[in-house]
GROMACS .gro file of N, CA and C in nm:
model
  489
    1PRO      N    1   0.939   1.380   2.331
    1PRO     CA    2   0.836   1.378   2.211
    1PRO      C    3   0.887   1.285   2.114
    2ILE      N    4   0.798   1.236   2.040
    2ILE     CA    5   0.830   1.155   1.913
    2ILE      C    6   0.816   1.234   1.799
    3TYR      N    7   0.923   1.248   1.721
    3TYR     CA    8   0.913   1.326   1.597
    3TYR      C    9   0.882   1.224   1.478
    4ILE      N   10   0.771   1.262   1.419
    4ILE     CA   11   0.717   1.185   1.306
    4ILE      C   12   0.706   1.269   1.173
    5CYS      N   13   0.751   1.217   1.070
    5CYS     CA   14   0.729   1.309   0.956
    5CYS      C   15   0.626   1.238   0.863
    6GLU      N   16   0.506   1.299   0.881
    6GLU     CA   17   0.393   1.228   0.804
    6GLU      C   18   0.426   1.215   0.644
    7GLU      N   19   0.486   1.301   0.596
    7GLU     CA   20   0.524   1.306   0.453
    7GLU      C   21   0.623   1.195   0.405
    8GLY      N   22   0.707   1.165   0.517
    8GLY     CA   23   0.818   1.078   0.486
    8GLY      C   24   0.800   0.943   0.450
    9ILE      N   25   0.896   0.875   0.378
    9ILE     CA   26   0.882   0.734   0.349
    9ILE      C   27   0.887   0.644   0.461
   10ALA      N   28   0.970   0.690   0.561
   10ALA     CA   29   0.991   0.601   0.669
   10ALA      C   30   1.023   0.701   0.799
   11ASN      N   31   0.988   0.636   0.915
   11ASN     CA   32   1.039   0.705   1.038
   11ASN      C   33   1.103   0.599   1.123
   12ILE      N   34   1.193   0.640   1.194
   12ILE     CA   35   1.268   0.550   1.281
   12ILE      C   36   1.224   0.589   1.430
   13LEU      N   37   1.176   0.490   1.508
   13LEU     CA   38   1.128   0.508   1.640
   13LEU      C   39   1.212   0.446   1.735
   14SER      N   40   1.238   0.520   1.851
   14SER     CA   41   1.317   0.470   1.959
   14SER      C   42   1.210   0.417   2.077
   15PHE      N   43   1.253   0.299   2.109
   15PHE     CA   44   1.167   0.224   2.222
   15PHE      C   45   1.147   0.318   2.326
   16ALA      N   46   1.255   0.376   2.375
   16ALA     CA   47   1.251   0.468   2.495
   16ALA      C   48   1.164   0.582   2.475
   17LYS      N   49   1.169   0.654   2.364
   17LYS     CA   50   1.086   0.765   2.331
   17LYS      C   51   0.932   0.727   2.321
   18VAL      N   52   0.913   0.604   2.258
   18VAL     CA   53   0.780   0.558   2.237
   18VAL      C   54   0.717   0.525   2.378
   19ARG      N   55   0.800   0.472   2.466
   19ARG     CA   56   0.748   0.437   2.595
   19ARG      C   57   0.733   0.552   2.683
   20GLU      N   58   0.824   0.658   2.663
   20GLU     CA   59   0.808   0.799   2.735
   20GLU      C   60   0.684   0.864   2.694
   21ALA      N   61   0.631   0.831   2.578
   21ALA     CA   62   0.512   0.899   2.532
   21ALA      C   63   0.384   0.839   2.572
   22GLY      N   64   0.409   0.739   2.655
   22GLY     CA   65   0.289   0.671   2.711
   22GLY      C   66   0.235   0.548   2.631
   23CYS      N   67   0.310   0.505   2.550
   23CYS     CA   68   0.259   0.388   2.459
   23CYS      C   69   0.316   0.264   2.528
   24ILE      N   70   0.234   0.137   2.505
   24ILE     CA   71   0.286   0.010   2.552
   24ILE      C   72   0.332  -0.064   2.441
   25ILE      N   73   0.450  -0.120   2.463
   25ILE     CA   74   0.520  -0.192   2.353
   25ILE      C   75   0.515  -0.343   2.391
   26ASN      N   76   0.464  -0.426   2.301
   26ASN     CA   77   0.461  -0.570   2.318
   26ASN      C   78   0.532  -0.641   2.192
   27TYR      N   79   0.593  -0.740   2.230
   27TYR     CA   80   0.656  -0.813   2.120
   27TYR      C   81   0.591  -0.957   2.117
   28ASP      N   82   0.533  -1.011   1.996
   28ASP     CA   83   0.478  -1.136   1.987
   28ASP      C   84   0.564  -1.218   1.912
   29SER      N   85   0.647  -1.315   1.976
   29SER     CA   86   0.734  -1.389   1.901
   29SER      C   87   0.682  -1.489   1.806
   30SER      N   88   0.542  -1.527   1.830
   30SER     CA   89   0.484  -1.633   1.741
   30SER      C   90   0.470  -1.578   1.612
   31VAL      N   91   0.440  -1.454   1.581
   31VAL     CA   92   0.428  -1.391   1.449
   31VAL      C   93   0.546  -1.302   1.425
   32ASP      N   94   0.647  -1.274   1.507
   32ASP     CA   95   0.749  -1.181   1.501
   32ASP      C   96   0.708  -1.041   1.460
   33THR      N   97   0.641  -0.988   1.550
   33THR     CA   98   0.575  -0.855   1.534
   33THR      C   99   0.584  -0.787   1.668
   34PHE      N  100   0.595  -0.643   1.658
   34PHE     CA  101   0.589  -0.557   1.770
   34PHE      C  102   0.446  -0.488   1.758
   35VAL      N  103   0.392  -0.482   1.878
   35VAL     CA  104   0.254  -0.408   1.869
   35VAL      C  105   0.267  -0.286   1.966
   36VAL      N  106   0.232  -0.180   1.918
   36VAL     CA  107   0.250  -0.054   1.999
   36VAL      C  108   0.106  -0.011   2.022
   37GLN      N  109   0.076   0.009   2.145
   37GLN     CA  110  -0.062   0.055   2.185
   37GLN      C  111  -0.051   0.198   2.251
   38GLY      N  112  -0.102   0.301   2.175
   38GLY     CA  113  -0.118   0.428   2.219
   38GLY      C  114  -0.241   0.469   2.254
   39PRO      N  115  -0.270   0.581   2.292
   39PRO     CA  116  -0.380   0.644   2.333
   39PRO      C  117  -0.485   0.640   2.208
   40GLY      N  118  -0.580   0.544   2.206
   40GLY     CA  119  -0.678   0.527   2.098
   40GLY      C  120  -0.632   0.474   1.976
   41LYS      N  121  -0.506   0.419   1.970
   41LYS     CA  122  -0.463   0.350   1.831
   41LYS      C  123  -0.367   0.251   1.872
   42THR      N  124  -0.376   0.139   1.793
   42THR     CA  125  -0.290   0.036   1.800
   42THR      C  126  -0.213   0.009   1.663
   43ILE      N  127  -0.071   0.007   1.661
   43ILE     CA  128  -0.005  -0.010   1.540
   43ILE      C  129   0.080  -0.139   1.551
   44THR      N  130   0.065  -0.226   1.446
   44THR     CA  131   0.165  -0.346   1.436
   44THR      C  132   0.282  -0.320   1.349
   45PHE      N  133   0.407  -0.363   1.392
   45PHE     CA  134   0.517  -0.346   1.323
   45PHE      C  135   0.560  -0.497   1.289
   46ASN      N  136   0.560  -0.539   1.161
   46ASN     CA  137   0.595  -0.658   1.107
   46ASN      C  138   0.749  -0.670   1.070
   47TRP      N  139   0.802  -0.786   1.063
   47TRP     CA  140   0.939  -0.799   1.026
   47TRP      C  141   0.942  -0.793   0.874
   48LEU      N  142   1.041  -0.714   0.833
   48LEU     CA  143   1.058  -0.686   0.683
   48LEU      C  144   1.183  -0.755   0.634
   49PRO      N  145   1.193  -0.797   0.505
   49PRO     CA  146   1.306  -0.865   0.455
   49PRO      C  147   1.441  -0.784   0.464
   50SER      N  148   1.430  -0.658   0.488
   50SER     CA  149   1.551  -0.586   0.516
   50SER      C  150   1.615  -0.597   0.650
   51GLY      N  151   1.531  -0.679   0.733
   51GLY     CA  152   1.585  -0.704   0.870
   51GLY      C  153   1.526  -0.598   0.983
   52LEU      N  154   1.449  -0.498   0.934
   52LEU     CA  155   1.390  -0.418   1.025
   52LEU      C  156   1.238  -0.442   1.047
   53TYR      N  157   1.175  -0.367   1.148
   53TYR     CA  158   1.035  -0.395   1.154
   53TYR      C  159   0.973  -0.261   1.105
   54GLY      N  160   0.856  -0.282   1.026
   54GLY     CA  161   0.793  -0.176   0.969
   54GLY      C  162   0.641  -0.188   0.959
   55HIS      N  163   0.586  -0.074   0.955
   55HIS     CA  164   0.441  -0.071   0.955
   55HIS      C  165   0.400  -0.017   0.812
   56ARG      N  166   0.328  -0.095   0.731
   56ARG     CA  167   0.280  -0.057   0.602
   56ARG      C  168   0.150   0.018   0.603
   57VAL      N  169   0.174   0.143   0.552
   57VAL     CA  170   0.045   0.227   0.552
   57VAL      C  171  -0.031   0.205   0.431
   58PRO      N  172  -0.161   0.168   0.458
   58PRO     CA  173  -0.238   0.137   0.340
   58PRO      C  174  -0.241   0.250   0.232
   59SER      N  175  -0.226   0.218   0.104
   59SER     CA  176  -0.225   0.325  -0.002
   59SER      C  177  -0.362   0.345  -0.044
   60THR      N  178  -0.405   0.482  -0.056
   60THR     CA  179  -0.531   0.519  -0.096
   60THR      C  180  -0.546   0.524  -0.260
   61GLY      N  181  -0.433   0.502  -0.329
   61GLY     CA  182  -0.431   0.525  -0.472
   61GLY      C  183  -0.439   0.656  -0.536
   62VAL      N  184  -0.423   0.748  -0.433
   62VAL     CA  185  -0.429   0.890  -0.479
   62VAL      C  186  -0.294   0.955  -0.435
   63CYS      N  187  -0.235   1.026  -0.529
   63CYS     CA  188  -0.100   1.099  -0.489
   63CYS      C  189  -0.130   1.235  -0.523
   64LEU      N  190  -0.105   1.323  -0.431
   64LEU     CA  191  -0.120   1.476  -0.442
   64LEU      C  192   0.026   1.533  -0.470
   65VAL      N  193   0.040   1.611  -0.568
   65VAL     CA  194   0.167   1.658  -0.596
   65VAL      C  195   0.151   1.816  -0.608
   66VAL      N  196   0.229   1.885  -0.544
   66VAL     CA  197   0.224   2.034  -0.555
   66VAL      C  198   0.326   2.079  -0.666
   67THR      N  199   0.287   2.148  -0.753
   67THR     CA  200   0.362   2.175  -0.870
   67THR      C  201   0.371   2.349  -0.870
   68VAL      N  202   0.474   2.400  -0.935
   68VAL     CA  203   0.496   2.549  -0.934
   68VAL      C  204   0.478   2.566  -1.076
   69ASP      N  205   0.414   2.670  -1.118
   69ASP     CA  206   0.392   2.718  -1.262
   69ASP      C  207   0.519   2.775  -1.313
   70SER      N  208   0.580   2.862  -1.219
   70SER     CA  209   0.688   2.929  -1.267
   70SER      C  210   0.785   2.962  -1.149
   71PRO      N  211   0.915   2.976  -1.176
   71PRO     CA  212   1.006   2.983  -1.059
   71PRO      C  213   0.988   3.116  -0.989
   72ASP      N  214   0.926   3.214  -1.040
   72ASP     CA  215   0.909   3.342  -0.956
   72ASP      C  216   0.767   3.338  -0.888
   73GLU      N  217   0.706   3.229  -0.893
   73GLU     CA  218   0.585   3.232  -0.814
   73GLU      C  219   0.614   3.245  -0.670
   74GLY      N  220   0.544   3.312  -0.595
   74GLY     CA  221   0.559   3.334  -0.450
   74GLY      C  222   0.644   3.456  -0.420
   75TYR      N  223   0.698   3.519  -0.529
   75TYR     CA  224   0.764   3.644  -0.497
   75TYR      C  225   0.683   3.767  -0.540
   76SER      N  226   0.699   3.876  -0.476
   76SER     CA  227   0.632   3.997  -0.510
   76SER      C  228   0.702   4.058  -0.632
   77PRO      N  229   0.615   4.134  -0.707
   77PRO     CA  230   0.672   4.215  -0.825
   77PRO      C  231   0.793   4.305  -0.784
   78ARG      N  232   0.809   4.346  -0.665
   78ARG     CA  233   0.923   4.426  -0.621
   78ARG      C  234   1.031   4.340  -0.600
   79GLN      N  235   1.015   4.206  -0.541
   79GLN     CA  236   1.130   4.121  -0.541
   79GLN      C  237   1.185   4.065  -0.663
   80ILE      N  238   1.096   4.056  -0.761
   80ILE     CA  239   1.136   4.004  -0.895
   80ILE      C  240   1.220   4.116  -0.957
   81ALA      N  241   1.165   4.247  -0.955
   81ALA     CA  242   1.247   4.355  -0.997
   81ALA      C  243   1.386   4.368  -0.941
   82SER      N  244   1.392   4.354  -0.817
   82SER     CA  245   1.511   4.365  -0.741
   82SER      C  246   1.611   4.246  -0.787
   83ALA      N  247   1.559   4.127  -0.800
   83ALA     CA  248   1.639   4.013  -0.858
   83ALA      C  249   1.695   4.049  -0.996
   84LYS      N  250   1.611   4.109  -1.081
   84LYS     CA  251   1.650   4.141  -1.210
   84LYS      C  252   1.772   4.249  -1.199
   85ASN      N  253   1.749   4.349  -1.118
   85ASN     CA  254   1.852   4.445  -1.099
   85ASN      C  255   1.974   4.382  -1.042
   86ALA      N  256   1.969   4.286  -0.954
   86ALA     CA  257   2.077   4.210  -0.899
   86ALA      C  258   2.156   4.135  -1.006
   87ARG      N  259   2.102   4.075  -1.098
   87ARG     CA  260   2.154   4.001  -1.209
   87ARG      C  261   2.223   4.112  -1.304
   88LYS      N  262   2.165   4.223  -1.327
   88LYS     CA  263   2.221   4.316  -1.414
   88LYS      C  264   2.349   4.370  -1.354
   89ALA      N  265   2.333   4.394  -1.219
   89ALA     CA  266   2.457   4.448  -1.151
   89ALA      C  267   2.568   4.335  -1.160
   90MET      N  268   2.545   4.219  -1.133
   90MET     CA  269   2.643   4.107  -1.150
   90MET      C  270   2.717   4.105  -1.284
   91SER      N  271   2.645   4.136  -1.382
   91SER     CA  272   2.717   4.131  -1.518
   91SER      C  273   2.799   4.257  -1.531
   92MET      N  274   2.752   4.364  -1.473
   92MET     CA  275   2.826   4.496  -1.485
   92MET      C  276   2.959   4.489  -1.409
   93PHE      N  277   2.961   4.404  -1.305
   93PHE     CA  278   3.082   4.380  -1.229
   93PHE      C  279   3.169   4.266  -1.270
   94GLY      N  280   3.141   4.215  -1.393
   94GLY     CA  281   3.224   4.113  -1.451
   94GLY      C  282   3.182   3.972  -1.416
   95SER      N  283   3.069   3.951  -1.382
   95SER     CA  284   3.006   3.826  -1.352
   95SER      C  285   3.071   3.750  -1.243
   96PRO      N  286   3.080   3.809  -1.124
   96PRO     CA  287   3.145   3.730  -1.008
   96PRO      C  288   3.063   3.617  -0.962
   97SER      N  289   3.108   3.520  -0.894
   97SER     CA  290   3.021   3.422  -0.849
   97SER      C  291   2.925   3.481  -0.741
   98ALA      N  292   2.813   3.412  -0.709
   98ALA     CA  293   2.717   3.460  -0.625
   98ALA      C  294   2.763   3.480  -0.492
   99ALA      N  295   2.854   3.393  -0.435
   99ALA     CA  296   2.918   3.415  -0.320
   99ALA      C  297   3.006   3.542  -0.311
  100THR      N  298   3.080   3.565  -0.411
  100THR     CA  299   3.168   3.663  -0.433
  100THR      C  300   3.081   3.803  -0.426
  101PHE      N  301   2.981   3.798  -0.502
  101PHE     CA  302   2.905   3.914  -0.521
  101PHE      C  303   2.824   3.950  -0.386
  102LYS      N  304   2.792   3.839  -0.315
  102LYS     CA  305   2.737   3.875  -0.176
  102LYS      C  306   2.822   3.937  -0.092
  103LEU      N  307   2.949   3.888  -0.094
  103LEU     CA  308   3.068   3.949  -0.011
  103LEU      C  309   3.083   4.094  -0.048
  104MET      N  310   3.082   4.122  -0.184
  104MET     CA  311   3.096   4.257  -0.228
  104MET      C  312   2.988   4.353  -0.175
  105VAL      N  313   2.860   4.307  -0.178
  105VAL     CA  314   2.748   4.392  -0.139
  105VAL      C  315   2.759   4.400   0.014
  106ARG      N  316   2.782   4.280   0.083
  106ARG     CA  317   2.775   4.282   0.236
  106ARG      C  318   2.874   4.385   0.283
  107ASP      N  319   3.003   4.371   0.239
  107ASP     CA  320   3.107   4.450   0.295
  107ASP      C  321   3.124   4.589   0.221
  108ASN      N  322   3.016   4.630   0.154
  108ASN     CA  323   3.019   4.756   0.102
  108ASN      C  324   3.135   4.791   0.003
  109PHE      N  325   3.181   4.697  -0.072
  109PHE     CA  326   3.298   4.720  -0.168
  109PHE      C  327   3.243   4.812  -0.289
  110ILE      N  328   3.108   4.828  -0.308
  110ILE     CA  329   3.053   4.889  -0.424
  110ILE      C  330   2.977   5.015  -0.358
  111ASN      N  331   3.021   5.140  -0.390
  111ASN     CA  332   2.956   5.254  -0.337
  111ASN      C  333   2.822   5.270  -0.400
  112ASN      N  334   2.722   5.304  -0.311
  112ASN     CA  335   2.579   5.339  -0.352
  112ASN      C  336   2.526   5.229  -0.431
  113CYS      N  337   2.539   5.104  -0.384
  113CYS     CA  338   2.501   4.990  -0.460
  113CYS      C  339   2.354   4.969  -0.412
  114PRO      N  340   2.252   4.954  -0.499
  114PRO     CA  341   2.114   4.930  -0.452
  114PRO      C  342   2.064   4.791  -0.435
  115VAL      N  343   2.165   4.709  -0.462
  115VAL     CA  344   2.131   4.569  -0.465
  115VAL      C  345   2.149   4.515  -0.317
  116THR      N  346   2.053   4.432  -0.275
  116THR     CA  347   2.061   4.376  -0.142
  116THR      C  348   2.092   4.229  -0.130
  117LEU      N  349   2.146   4.169  -0.014
  117LEU     CA  350   2.157   4.029  -0.012
  117LEU      C  351   2.035   3.951  -0.056
  118ASP      N  352   1.925   3.999  -0.006
  118ASP     CA  353   1.790   3.920  -0.029
  118ASP      C  354   1.774   3.932  -0.180
  119ALA      N  355   1.802   4.032  -0.251
  119ALA     CA  356   1.788   4.041  -0.395
  119ALA      C  357   1.872   3.926  -0.483
  120ILE      N  358   1.994   3.912  -0.416
  120ILE     CA  359   2.075   3.813  -0.478
  120ILE      C  360   2.033   3.672  -0.458
  121ARG      N  361   1.977   3.644  -0.330
  121ARG     CA  362   1.926   3.520  -0.305
  121ARG      C  363   1.805   3.486  -0.392
  122VAL      N  364   1.707   3.589  -0.400
  122VAL     CA  365   1.593   3.572  -0.491
  122VAL      C  366   1.628   3.550  -0.633
  123ALA      N  367   1.731   3.624  -0.697
  123ALA     CA  368   1.781   3.614  -0.822
  123ALA      C  369   1.830   3.450  -0.838
  124ASN      N  370   1.908   3.400  -0.745
  124ASN     CA  371   1.945   3.261  -0.750
  124ASN      C  372   1.828   3.175  -0.760
  125ASN      N  373   1.734   3.189  -0.674
  125ASN     CA  374   1.615   3.105  -0.664
  125ASN      C  375   1.539   3.110  -0.798
  126ILE      N  376   1.510   3.234  -0.840
  126ILE     CA  377   1.438   3.248  -0.982
  126ILE      C  378   1.507   3.203  -1.099
  127PHE      N  379   1.631   3.260  -1.123
  127PHE     CA  380   1.707   3.238  -1.245
  127PHE      C  381   1.806   3.120  -1.229
  128GLY      N  382   1.829   3.072  -1.109
  128GLY     CA  383   1.939   2.966  -1.114
  128GLY      C  384   2.077   3.036  -1.106
  129PRO      N  385   2.170   2.975  -1.105
  129PRO     CA  386   2.309   3.021  -1.108
  129PRO      C  387   2.337   3.100  -1.225
  130ASP      N  388   2.406   3.200  -1.218
  130ASP     CA  389   2.449   3.282  -1.336
  130ASP      C  390   2.534   3.215  -1.425
  131ALA      N  391   2.490   3.207  -1.556
  131ALA     CA  392   2.573   3.123  -1.647
  131ALA      C  393   2.703   3.188  -1.673
  132ALA      N  394   2.715   3.324  -1.680
  132ALA     CA  395   2.849   3.371  -1.709
  132ALA      C  396   2.951   3.343  -1.595
  133SER      N  397   2.905   3.330  -1.477
  133SER     CA  398   2.995   3.317  -1.372
  133SER      C  399   3.031   3.166  -1.353
  134LEU      N  400   2.950   3.076  -1.417
  134LEU     CA  401   2.976   2.939  -1.412
  134LEU      C  402   3.072   2.900  -1.522
  135GLN      N  403   3.089   2.979  -1.624
  135GLN     CA  404   3.164   2.950  -1.746
  135GLN      C  405   3.311   2.965  -1.717
  136GLY      N  406   3.336   3.040  -1.626
  136GLY     CA  407   3.486   3.071  -1.583
  136GLY      C  408   3.517   3.206  -1.639
  137LYS      N  409   3.648   3.243  -1.600
  137LYS     CA  410   3.687   3.374  -1.652
  137LYS      C  411   3.805   3.360  -1.742
  138MET      N  412   3.829   3.465  -1.823
  138MET     CA  413   3.940   3.459  -1.917
  138MET      C  414   4.075   3.473  -1.836
  139ALA      N  415   4.161   3.384  -1.855
  139ALA     CA  416   4.289   3.408  -1.795
  139ALA      C  417   4.393   3.443  -1.904
  140ARG      N  418   4.483   3.524  -1.864
  140ARG     CA  419   4.579   3.571  -1.965
  140ARG      C  420   4.693   3.454  -1.986
  141ARG      N  421   4.695   3.432  -2.102
  141ARG     CA  422   4.789   3.317  -2.147
  141ARG      C  423   4.930   3.381  -2.162
  142PRO      N  424   5.029   3.308  -2.136
  142PRO     CA  425   5.165   3.361  -2.157
  142PRO      C  426   5.182   3.382  -2.311
  143PRO      N  427   5.244   3.494  -2.356
  143PRO     CA  428   5.258   3.479  -2.504
  143PRO      C  429   5.369   3.395  -2.554
  144GLU      N  430   5.366   3.361  -2.679
  144GLU     CA  431   5.459   3.258  -2.739
  144GLU      C  432   5.606   3.328  -2.736
  145HIS      N  433   5.691   3.248  -2.723
  145HIS     CA  434   5.839   3.297  -2.715
  145HIS      C  435   5.877   3.339  -2.854
  146VAL      N  436   5.941   3.462  -2.871
  146VAL     CA  437   5.988   3.505  -2.990
  146VAL      C  438   6.141   3.510  -2.990
  147ASP      N  439   6.190   3.425  -3.103
  147ASP     CA  440   6.342   3.419  -3.101
  147ASP      C  441   6.382   3.552  -3.169
  148SER      N  442   6.467   3.622  -3.098
  148SER     CA  443   6.527   3.735  -3.179
  148SER      C  444   6.666   3.702  -3.225
  149GLU      N  445   6.682   3.722  -3.346
  149GLU     CA  446   6.818   3.701  -3.409
  149GLU      C  447   6.869   3.843  -3.464
  150LEU      N  448   6.981   3.858  -3.409
  150LEU     CA  449   7.052   3.996  -3.440
  150LEU      C  450   7.119   3.975  -3.569
  151VAL      N  451   7.090   4.075  -3.660
  151VAL     CA  452   7.145   4.067  -3.788
  151VAL      C  453   7.240   4.192  -3.802
  152GLU      N  454   7.357   4.166  -3.850
  152GLU     CA  455   7.459   4.266  -3.862
  152GLU      C  456   7.419   4.357  -3.979
  153ILE      N  457   7.419   4.485  -3.960
  153ILE     CA  458   7.386   4.581  -4.070
  153ILE      C  459   7.521   4.616  -4.145
  154PRO      N  460   7.507   4.602  -4.268
  154PRO     CA  461   7.629   4.634  -4.362
  154PRO      C  462   7.665   4.793  -4.326
  155PRO      N  463   7.802   4.807  -4.332
  155PRO     CA  464   7.840   4.955  -4.293
  155PRO      C  465   7.780   5.058  -4.395
  156GLU      N  466   7.768   5.022  -4.535
  156GLU     CA  467   7.716   5.106  -4.637
  156GLU      C  468   7.578   5.160  -4.605
  157ILE      N  469   7.500   5.086  -4.535
  157ILE     CA  470   7.358   5.100  -4.512
  157ILE      C  471   7.347   5.180  -4.372
  158GLY      N  472   7.429   5.128  -4.276
  158GLY     CA  473   7.420   5.175  -4.138
  158GLY      C  474   7.490   5.318  -4.120
  159LEU      N  475   7.589   5.366  -4.186
  159LEU     CA  476   7.657   5.474  -4.171
  159LEU      C  477   7.574   5.608  -4.180
  160PRO      N  478   7.494   5.623  -4.287
  160PRO     CA  479   7.410   5.748  -4.280
  160PRO      C  480   7.316   5.758  -4.162
  161PHE      N  481   7.266   5.649  -4.118
  161PHE     CA  482   7.175   5.654  -4.004
  161PHE      C  483   7.240   5.665  -3.869
  162LEU      N  484   7.360   5.636  -3.852
  162LEU     CA  485   7.425   5.642  -3.721
  162LEU      C  486   7.481   5.783  -3.695
  163VAL      N  487   7.494   5.867  -3.790
  163VAL     CA  488   7.537   6.009  -3.767
  163VAL      C  489   7.430   6.094  -3.718
   0.00000   0.00000   0.00000
C-alpha cells in the first residue's frame, strides 16, 4: 500500500510501491517530468528547484482551522474533577514531578490514594506541567562556618561556678 497523508505538506512516494499499487510511471525527459497514471487519475510531478520532483496541489483559497475553546474541552466533568483532585494530591505530597507522582500512584506508595494514572495524564493535558514541580525543590545549604575562640575565664569568676 501507499501511505498518503492528505493533510501533510508533502508525501514521499516510492517508485516500487506506486508500481505495486497498479500505477504506470512514465518519465518525459523533454519537459523533465514524471507522469503517474493511476486508476481514473493522472498526476504530473515536475522538477522543483530543491532537486526533487513534486506535484503542486491547487489552492482553493480557503483554510479550515480547528480551534479549541478551552483545554478541558473533550473531557467529561468527572475527568475534570479527577484531574483537579490529582493536582491537589500532587501539592499535598510536596509537588513531585509528574513522572515521580505517576510512579508513586502506580506502585501504591500512597495508601488509599484515589488518584489514577489517567487523572494525572488528564491534569497534565488540561493544566500543563505543575508549576511548583518545575521550580525545583529547596535544598539544604550547608551552614556558614563559625569560628569558636576559647576564652580563658579568670579564676575569681570561674571558681564559684566550678564547685
